mmCIF file of C-alpha atoms in Angstrom:
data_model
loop_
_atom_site.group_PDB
_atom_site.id
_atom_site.type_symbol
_atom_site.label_atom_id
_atom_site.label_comp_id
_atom_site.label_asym_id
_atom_site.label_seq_id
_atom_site.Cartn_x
_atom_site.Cartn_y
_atom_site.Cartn_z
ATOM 1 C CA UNK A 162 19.045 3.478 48.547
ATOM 2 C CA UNK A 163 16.614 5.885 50.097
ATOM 3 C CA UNK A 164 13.174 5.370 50.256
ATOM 4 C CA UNK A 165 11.097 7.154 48.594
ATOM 5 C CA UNK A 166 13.502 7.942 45.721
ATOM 6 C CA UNK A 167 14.199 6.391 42.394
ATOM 7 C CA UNK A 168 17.349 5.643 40.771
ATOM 8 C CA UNK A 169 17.376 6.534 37.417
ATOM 9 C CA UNK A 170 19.910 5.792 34.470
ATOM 10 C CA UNK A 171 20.383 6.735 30.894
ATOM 11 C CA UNK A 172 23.152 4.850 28.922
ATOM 12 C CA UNK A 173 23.913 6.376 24.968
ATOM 13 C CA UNK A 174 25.709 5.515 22.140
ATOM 14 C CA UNK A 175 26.698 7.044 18.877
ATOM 15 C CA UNK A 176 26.923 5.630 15.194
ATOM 16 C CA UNK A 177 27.706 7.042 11.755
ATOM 17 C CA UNK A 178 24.833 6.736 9.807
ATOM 18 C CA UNK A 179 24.071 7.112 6.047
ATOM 19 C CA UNK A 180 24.269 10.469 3.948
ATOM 20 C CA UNK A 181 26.486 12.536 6.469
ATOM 21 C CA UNK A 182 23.709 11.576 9.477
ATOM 22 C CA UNK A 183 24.423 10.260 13.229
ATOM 23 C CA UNK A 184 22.258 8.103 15.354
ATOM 24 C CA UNK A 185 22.256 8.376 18.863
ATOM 25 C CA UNK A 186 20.626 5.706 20.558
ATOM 26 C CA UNK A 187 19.765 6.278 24.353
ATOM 27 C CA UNK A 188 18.614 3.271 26.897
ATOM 28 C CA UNK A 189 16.781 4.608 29.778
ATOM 29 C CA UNK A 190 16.280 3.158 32.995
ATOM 30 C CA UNK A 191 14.047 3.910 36.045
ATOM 31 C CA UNK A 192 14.227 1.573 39.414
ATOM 32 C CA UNK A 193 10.951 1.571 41.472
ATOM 33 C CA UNK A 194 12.551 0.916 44.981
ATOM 34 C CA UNK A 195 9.686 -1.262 46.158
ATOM 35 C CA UNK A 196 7.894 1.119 47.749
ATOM 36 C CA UNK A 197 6.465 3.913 45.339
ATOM 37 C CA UNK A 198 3.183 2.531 43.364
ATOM 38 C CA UNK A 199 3.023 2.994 39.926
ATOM 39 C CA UNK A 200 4.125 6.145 37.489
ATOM 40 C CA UNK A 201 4.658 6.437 33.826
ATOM 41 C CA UNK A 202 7.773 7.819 33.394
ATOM 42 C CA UNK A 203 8.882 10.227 30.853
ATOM 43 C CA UNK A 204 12.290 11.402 29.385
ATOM 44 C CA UNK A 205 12.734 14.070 26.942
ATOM 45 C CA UNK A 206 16.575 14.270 25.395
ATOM 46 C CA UNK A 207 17.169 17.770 23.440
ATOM 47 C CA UNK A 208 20.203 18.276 21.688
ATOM 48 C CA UNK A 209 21.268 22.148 21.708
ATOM 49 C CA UNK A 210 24.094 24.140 20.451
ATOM 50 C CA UNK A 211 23.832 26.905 22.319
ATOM 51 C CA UNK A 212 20.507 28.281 22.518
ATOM 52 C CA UNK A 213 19.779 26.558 19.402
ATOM 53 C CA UNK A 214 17.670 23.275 20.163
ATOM 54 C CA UNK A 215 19.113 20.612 16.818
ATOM 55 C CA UNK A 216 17.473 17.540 18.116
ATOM 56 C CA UNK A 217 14.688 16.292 20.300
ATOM 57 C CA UNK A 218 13.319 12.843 21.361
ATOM 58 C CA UNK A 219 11.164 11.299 23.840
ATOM 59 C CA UNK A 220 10.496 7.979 25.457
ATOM 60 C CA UNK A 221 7.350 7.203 28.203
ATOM 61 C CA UNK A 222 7.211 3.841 29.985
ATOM 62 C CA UNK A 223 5.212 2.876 32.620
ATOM 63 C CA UNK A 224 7.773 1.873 36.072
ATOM 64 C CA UNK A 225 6.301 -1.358 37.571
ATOM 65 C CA UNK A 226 4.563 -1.255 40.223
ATOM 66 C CA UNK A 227 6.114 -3.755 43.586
ATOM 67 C CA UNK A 228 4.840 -3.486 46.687
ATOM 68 C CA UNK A 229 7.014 -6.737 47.825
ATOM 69 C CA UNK A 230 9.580 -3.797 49.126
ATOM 70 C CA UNK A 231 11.934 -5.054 46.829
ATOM 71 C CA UNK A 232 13.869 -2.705 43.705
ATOM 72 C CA UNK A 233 12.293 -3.303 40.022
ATOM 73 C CA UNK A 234 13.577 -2.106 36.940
ATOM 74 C CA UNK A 235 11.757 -0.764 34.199
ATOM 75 C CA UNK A 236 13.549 -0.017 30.968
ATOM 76 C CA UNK A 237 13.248 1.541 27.132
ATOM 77 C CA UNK A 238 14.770 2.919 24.388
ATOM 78 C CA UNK A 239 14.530 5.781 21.753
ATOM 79 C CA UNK A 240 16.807 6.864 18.714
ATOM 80 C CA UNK A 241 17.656 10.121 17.365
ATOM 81 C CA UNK A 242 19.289 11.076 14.252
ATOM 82 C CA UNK A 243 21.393 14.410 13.610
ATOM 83 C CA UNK A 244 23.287 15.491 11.092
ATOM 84 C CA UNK A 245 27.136 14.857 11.420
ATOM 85 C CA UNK A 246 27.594 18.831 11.334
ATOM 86 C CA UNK A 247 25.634 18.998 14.047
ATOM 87 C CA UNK A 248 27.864 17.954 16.704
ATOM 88 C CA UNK A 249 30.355 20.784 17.610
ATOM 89 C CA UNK A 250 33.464 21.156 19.772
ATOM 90 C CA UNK A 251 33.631 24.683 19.969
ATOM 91 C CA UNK A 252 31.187 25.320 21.755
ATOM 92 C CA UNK A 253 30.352 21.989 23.063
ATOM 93 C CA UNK A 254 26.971 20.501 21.621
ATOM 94 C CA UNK A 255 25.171 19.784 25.097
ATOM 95 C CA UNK A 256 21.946 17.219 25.900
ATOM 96 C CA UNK A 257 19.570 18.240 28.174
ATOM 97 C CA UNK A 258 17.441 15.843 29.871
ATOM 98 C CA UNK A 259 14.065 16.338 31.321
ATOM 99 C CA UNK A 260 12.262 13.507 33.153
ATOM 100 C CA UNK A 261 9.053 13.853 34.722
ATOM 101 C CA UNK A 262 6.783 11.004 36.064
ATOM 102 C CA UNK A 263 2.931 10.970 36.230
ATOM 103 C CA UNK A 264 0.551 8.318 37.873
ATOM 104 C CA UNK A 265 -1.481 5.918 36.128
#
């Protein structure tokens, strides 16, 4: 790992949910190498067809804070439900992800 860097991951499932819905749950994960002091840490998920923005959801967490020089994770979750019809193949419904971290 380089210093000075974070390495992030997002992991995401999706369920059939009640009355023609889905729910997409997304874990999010931020690793503080050891060497960074502390940020809040902020995701933002939008679901777009197109141009057309269907779904949004955000999750903040504060990354903990090591100055030992040793990695720490810091994790959490968010859910987002969209209607089945909203999912497309033709063109492909896309995610984009924003993440942006702040100090605290």
């Amino acid at each position: 790992m380089v210093k000075g860097t974070w390495k992030s991951g997002v992991v995401m499932s999706v369920r059939p949910s009640a009355e023609a819905k889905v729910r997409v749950k997304i874990h999010t994960k931020v690793t503080n190498p050891g060497n960074v002091h502390d940020k809040i840490a902020t995701f933002v998920f939008e679901i777009l067809n197109g141009e057309e923005l269907v779904g949004k959801a955000q999750v903040s967490f504060k990354a903990k804070q090591n100055w030992h020089a040793t990695p720490e994770d810091s994790e959490a979750e968010t859910t987002l439900t969209l209607p089945a019809d909203a999912l497309r193949k033709n063109p492909a419904t896309r995610m984009r992800i924003t993440m942006t971290t702040q100090d605290y």
